[in-house]
XYZ file of N, CA, C and O in Angstrom:
432
model
N 1.147 -1.211 0.093
C -0.313 -0.350 -0.148
C 1.131 1.093 0.395
O 0.701 2.678 -0.750
N 2.061 1.372 0.486
C 2.372 2.975 1.204
C 3.801 2.602 -0.952
O 3.820 3.709 -0.816
N 3.863 1.550 -0.857
C 4.744 1.484 -1.947
C 4.062 2.257 -3.340
O 4.433 3.224 -3.914
N 2.790 1.576 -3.391
C 2.092 2.169 -4.110
C 1.463 3.223 -4.049
O 1.698 4.105 -5.540
N 0.894 3.844 -3.230
C 0.778 5.018 -2.758
C 1.568 6.501 -2.680
O 1.230 7.835 -3.143
N 2.801 6.489 -2.655
C 3.196 7.519 -1.748
C 4.801 6.928 -2.413
O 5.429 8.527 -2.665
N 5.478 6.107 -3.418
C 6.777 5.793 -2.997
C 7.065 5.713 -4.198
O 8.367 5.630 -4.873
N 6.298 5.286 -5.351
C 6.386 5.155 -7.104
C 6.329 7.009 -7.643
O 6.069 7.960 -7.566
N 7.640 6.992 -8.599
C 7.716 7.586 -9.406
C 6.521 8.138 -9.849
O 6.079 7.623 -10.717
N 6.824 9.704 -10.034
C 5.831 10.381 -10.840
C 6.095 9.709 -11.839
O 8.131 10.815 -12.649
N 5.126 9.469 -12.931
C 5.240 9.650 -14.288
C 4.948 11.101 -15.325
O 4.119 11.474 -14.976
N 5.888 11.584 -15.826
C 5.243 12.831 -16.667
C 4.133 12.488 -17.645
O 4.089 11.817 -17.979
N 3.682 13.370 -17.963
C 1.855 12.924 -18.788
C 3.038 13.337 -20.480
O 1.904 12.451 -21.150
N 4.066 12.612 -21.099
C 4.813 12.485 -22.591
C 4.959 11.634 -22.659
O 5.560 11.616 -23.585
N 5.273 10.516 -22.046
C 5.761 10.133 -21.800
C 5.062 8.487 -22.357
O 4.334 8.457 -21.917
N 6.165 7.674 -22.556
C 5.215 6.509 -23.293
C 5.130 4.896 -22.771
O 5.521 3.796 -23.654
N 5.890 5.278 -21.512
C 6.096 4.176 -20.731
C 4.871 3.707 -19.810
O 3.267 4.309 -19.596
N 4.715 2.360 -19.388
C 3.388 1.862 -18.748
C 3.778 1.633 -17.637
O 4.618 1.754 -17.006
N 2.986 2.655 -16.417
C 2.704 2.879 -15.251
C 3.017 1.282 -14.481
O 1.757 0.228 -14.360
N 3.996 1.558 -14.210
C 4.337 0.211 -12.932
C 3.565 0.606 -11.357
O 3.601 1.200 -10.849
N 3.299 -1.031 -10.684
C 2.994 -0.872 -10.170
C 3.667 -1.918 -8.506
O 4.130 -2.782 -9.354
N 3.190 -2.225 -6.912
C 4.280 -3.403 -7.298
C 3.062 -4.148 -6.498
O 1.941 -3.322 -6.256
N 3.537 -5.393 -7.041
C 2.521 -6.587 -7.155
C 2.335 -7.035 -5.787
O 3.157 -7.515 -5.126
N 1.228 -7.182 -4.821
C 1.067 -8.337 -3.406
C 1.790 -9.289 -3.308
O 1.966 -9.113 -2.467
N 1.924 -9.528 -4.425
C 2.866 -11.620 -3.855
C 3.674 -10.891 -3.975
O 4.249 -11.906 -2.970
N 4.718 -9.822 -4.395
C 6.067 -9.460 -4.553
C 5.801 -8.859 -3.520
O 7.332 -9.047 -2.672
N 5.342 -7.799 -3.120
C 5.050 -7.400 -1.562
C 5.728 -8.238 0.074
O 6.066 -8.859 0.835
N 4.552 -9.536 -0.624
C 4.419 -11.335 0.576
C 6.450 -11.672 0.365
O 6.378 -12.066 1.334
N 5.902 -11.921 -0.744
C 8.340 -12.513 -1.025
C 8.567 -11.399 -1.157
O 9.903 -12.228 0.081
N 9.167 -10.420 -0.438
C 10.374 -9.319 0.396
C 9.638 -9.303 1.775
O 10.115 -9.768 2.082
N 8.217 -9.364 1.905
C 8.484 -9.949 3.800
C 8.693 -11.316 4.138
O 9.258 -11.164 5.340
N 7.920 -12.751 2.992
C 8.991 -13.847 3.760
C 10.200 -13.534 3.958
O 10.889 -14.802 4.215
N 10.794 -13.397 2.827
C 12.439 -13.566 2.656
C 13.559 -12.364 4.039
O 14.169 -12.667 4.339
N 12.579 -11.521 3.810
C 13.191 -10.445 5.172
C 12.828 -10.747 6.329
O 13.408 -11.319 7.319
N 11.760 -11.305 6.785
C 11.211 -12.641 7.968
C 11.496 -13.580 8.432
O 12.328 -14.304 9.667
N 12.285 -14.818 7.583
C 12.746 -15.684 7.903
C 14.214 -15.265 9.030
O 14.463 -16.334 9.480
N 14.963 -14.556 8.453
C 16.491 -14.748 9.101
C 15.853 -13.734 10.770
O 16.484 -14.445 11.934
N 14.862 -13.464 10.712
C 14.605 -13.019 12.030
C 13.467 -14.027 13.351
O 14.258 -14.258 13.977
N 13.099 -15.176 12.668
C 12.203 -15.916 13.005
C 13.805 -16.731 13.120
O 13.490 -17.538 14.089
N 14.884 -17.265 12.492
C 16.452 -18.377 13.099
C 16.426 -17.322 13.764
O 16.729 -17.974 14.651
N 16.899 -15.784 13.969
C 17.444 -15.150 15.615
C 16.229 -15.299 16.345
O 16.723 -15.429 17.371
N 14.700 -15.173 15.825
C 14.507 -14.592 17.476
C 13.255 -16.545 17.506
O 12.953 -16.400 19.279
N 14.204 -18.132 17.229
C 13.248 -18.823 17.500
C 14.299 -19.226 17.878
O 14.313 -20.310 18.775
N 14.971 -20.012 16.759
C 16.318 -21.361 16.869
C 17.357 -20.559 17.878
O 17.429 -20.819 18.286
N 18.085 -19.128 17.438
C 18.987 -18.673 18.084
C 18.733 -18.331 19.650
O 19.457 -18.957 20.555
N 17.870 -18.301 20.022
C 17.283 -17.848 21.109
C 16.664 -19.170 21.687
O 17.708 -19.226 22.877
N 16.425 -20.259 21.250
C 15.880 -21.321 22.050
C 17.545 -21.415 22.643
O 18.094 -21.778 23.546
N 18.938 -22.236 20.937
C 20.074 -21.725 22.329
C 20.839 -20.939 22.887
O 21.410 -21.575 23.935
N 19.947 -20.318 23.105
C 20.876 -18.628 23.882
C 20.088 -18.632 25.712
O 20.370 -18.310 26.216
N 18.705 -19.356 25.450
C 18.309 -19.632 27.023
C 18.921 -19.854 27.823
O 18.403 -19.614 28.570
N 19.512 -20.437 28.593
C 19.620 -20.955 29.758
C 20.900 -19.307 29.973
O 20.738 -18.785 31.038
N 20.944 -19.500 29.128
C 22.377 -17.386 29.271
C 21.467 -16.532 28.855
O 21.521 -15.641 30.586
N 20.174 -15.989 28.826
C 19.850 -15.455 28.927
C 18.338 -15.707 29.418
O 17.437 -13.960 30.324
N 18.568 -16.381 30.107
C 17.272 -16.658 31.113
C 17.569 -16.524 32.906
O 16.897 -16.020 33.634
N 18.717 -16.175 32.632
C 20.536 -15.163 33.789
C 19.610 -14.158 34.470
O 19.174 -14.058 34.112
N 19.676 -14.040 36.439
C 19.291 -12.830 35.821
C 20.459 -11.760 36.586
O 21.495 -11.987 35.977
N 20.018 -10.697 35.934
C 21.584 -9.408 35.388
C 21.459 -8.666 34.006
O 19.871 -9.011 33.579
N 22.314 -8.009 34.018
C 22.882 -6.974 33.108
C 22.182 -7.443 31.805
O 22.256 -7.161 30.998
N 24.172 -8.532 32.060
C 24.192 -8.916 30.858
C 22.645 -9.647 29.666
O 23.075 -9.598 29.165
N 22.687 -10.422 30.183
C 21.487 -10.851 29.974
C 20.099 -9.965 29.450
O 19.877 -10.758 28.308
N 20.051 -9.458 30.081
C 18.852 -8.992 29.771
C 19.547 -7.958 28.208
O 18.419 -7.292 27.085
N 20.756 -7.368 28.407
C 21.472 -6.854 26.773
C 21.501 -7.428 25.911
O 21.216 -7.259 25.040
N 21.145 -9.249 26.621
C 21.721 -9.613 24.896
C 20.105 -9.451 24.775
O 20.803 -9.374 23.707
N 19.377 -10.282 25.253
C 18.505 -9.960 24.883
C 17.628 -8.808 23.611
O 16.787 -9.066 22.454
N 18.315 -7.521 24.351
C 17.081 -6.767 23.434
C 18.519 -6.542 22.029
O 17.439 -5.991 21.672
N 19.248 -6.947 22.789
C 20.968 -6.918 21.133
C 20.314 -7.622 20.275
O 20.319 -7.046 19.218
N 19.757 -9.201 20.206
C 19.406 -9.646 19.821
C 17.858 -9.307 19.064
O 17.856 -9.771 17.601
N 17.083 -8.711 19.748
C 15.733 -8.638 19.414
C 16.340 -6.924 18.399
O 15.122 -7.091 17.008
N 16.776 -6.298 18.726
C 17.577 -5.229 17.754
C 17.981 -5.925 16.591
O 17.313 -5.368 15.350
N 18.627 -6.408 17.328
C 19.279 -7.185 15.429
C 18.623 -7.111 14.650
O 18.633 -7.618 13.875
N 17.593 -8.832 15.023
C 16.979 -9.528 14.584
C 15.722 -8.240 13.655
O 15.488 -7.764 12.660
N 15.572 -7.151 14.136
C 14.303 -6.327 13.342
C 14.506 -5.947 12.559
O 14.195 -5.217 11.598
N 15.781 -4.823 13.109
C 16.396 -4.098 11.815
C 17.490 -4.398 10.596
O 17.144 -4.202 10.326
N 17.798 -5.807 10.969
C 17.727 -6.268 9.311
C 16.833 -6.711 9.175
O 15.994 -6.842 8.027
N 15.887 -7.208 9.925
C 14.137 -7.306 9.275
C 14.120 -5.976 8.022
O 13.508 -6.058 6.681
N 14.013 -4.446 8.969
C 13.683 -3.452 7.785
C 14.919 -3.431 6.625
O 14.604 -2.920 5.957
N 15.983 -3.148 7.523
C 16.868 -3.703 5.677
C 16.671 -4.128 4.988
O 17.135 -4.305 3.607
N 16.203 -5.849 5.267
C 15.977 -7.153 4.399
C 14.800 -6.081 3.241
O 14.388 -6.374 1.694
N 13.676 -5.595 4.231
C 12.688 -5.067 3.252
C 13.026 -3.457 2.593
O 12.266 -3.625 1.264
N 13.951 -2.837 2.724
C 15.113 -2.064 1.433
C 15.611 -2.491 0.869
O 15.078 -2.556 -0.126
N 16.010 -3.249 1.057
C 16.955 -4.279 -0.309
C 15.794 -4.613 -1.268
O 15.854 -4.392 -2.014
N 15.365 -5.599 -0.886
C 13.638 -6.009 -1.017
C 12.714 -4.818 -2.640
O 12.539 -5.747 -3.587
N 12.582 -3.735 -1.374
C 12.020 -2.652 -2.787
C 13.201 -1.797 -3.141
O 12.021 -1.059 -4.470
N 14.471 -2.190 -2.986
C 14.669 -1.001 -3.663
C 15.892 -1.430 -4.513
O 15.322 -0.347 -5.662
N 15.479 -2.170 -5.398
C 16.024 -3.292 -6.799
C 14.907 -2.432 -7.844
O 15.044 -3.077 -9.384
N 13.149 -2.163 -7.460
C 12.477 -1.745 -8.274
C 13.146 -0.386 -9.291
O 12.900 0.646 -7.740
N 13.328 -0.320 -10.209
C 13.588 0.611 -10.947
C 12.313 2.302 -10.349
O 12.267 3.202 -10.641
N 11.098 1.854 -10.527
C 10.129 2.778 -10.880
C 10.409 3.280 -8.958
O 8.588 3.956 -9.133
N 10.501 3.536 -8.610
C 10.163 3.452 -6.678
C 11.014 4.297 -6.384
O 11.989 4.352 -6.793
N 10.656 5.536 -5.779
C 11.395 6.467 -5.272
C 11.922 6.584 -4.012
O 10.495 6.524 -3.188
N 12.811 7.183 -3.023
C 12.516 7.054 -1.837
C 12.022 5.861 -0.859
O 11.581 6.121 -0.232
N 13.397 5.017 -1.128
C 13.121 3.053 -0.825
C 13.497 3.553 0.526
O 12.914 2.796 1.387
N 14.316 4.191 0.471
C 14.943 4.618 1.996
C 13.740 5.068 3.243
O 14.091 4.847 4.726
N 12.443 5.036 2.901
C 11.661 5.260 3.886
C 11.836 4.104 4.807
O 11.536 4.111 5.544
N 12.059 2.990 4.231
C 11.523 1.487 4.727
C 13.015 1.247 5.742
O 12.963 0.596 6.734
N 14.506 2.537 5.257
C 15.260 2.603 6.703
C 14.819 2.884 7.951
O 16.145 3.223 9.117
N 13.789 3.614 8.035
C 13.080 4.977 8.998
C 13.443 3.670 10.299
O 13.868 4.854 11.054
N 12.435 2.854 10.511
C 12.217 2.016 11.629
C 13.576 2.247 12.125
O 13.121 1.368 13.562
N 14.612 1.426 11.903
C 16.158 1.240 11.985
C 16.293 1.880 13.290
O 16.642 1.368 14.499
N 15.583 3.271 12.954
C 16.478 3.865 14.055
C 15.543 4.753 14.683
O 16.031 4.148 16.469
N 14.161 4.116 15.500
C 13.174 4.096 16.192
C 14.095 2.748 16.975
O 13.144 2.983 18.645
N 13.812 1.719 16.236
C 14.073 0.484 17.165
C 15.612 0.643 18.185
O 15.284 0.651 18.995
N 16.724 1.869 16.892
C 17.732 1.869 18.554
C 17.215 2.583 19.359
O 17.638 2.650 20.589
N 17.182 3.583 19.211
C 16.497 4.725 19.954
C 15.261 3.966 21.350
O 15.504 4.270 22.336
N 15.412 3.202 20.727
C 14.018 2.459 22.001
C 14.670 1.256 22.755
O 13.354 1.384 23.138
N 14.967 0.425 22.250
C 15.928 -0.763 22.689
C 16.303 -0.428 23.818
O 15.945 -1.413 24.533
N 17.329 0.033 24.446
C 17.290 0.548 25.766
C 16.272 0.879 27.024
O 15.663 0.703 27.998
N 15.044 1.102 26.068
C 13.843 1.232 27.323
C 13.256 -0.243 27.556
O 12.044 -0.960 27.670
């Protein structure tokens, strides 16, 4: 929805090009490809690190927050890469903005 309504390049009225849109299946494929590393980090790696992460103290808290921060940031970065390859999209760096919010909010 965001890419089709806000991130497409404006077509000039005298061009003979076909107006292009992002297909929903492409968006779903980008999401699935971005979510798989998140799944691996937050379910598989977290499972093997659970004895360390369940301990009491500051270090386990820091490691668990860091794991979530890296996984969610990587999801948004892969989303950016998936949409950045489309030549008719402009300002795809919009997909990188949540990484800044994740970094700012992770200590809280």
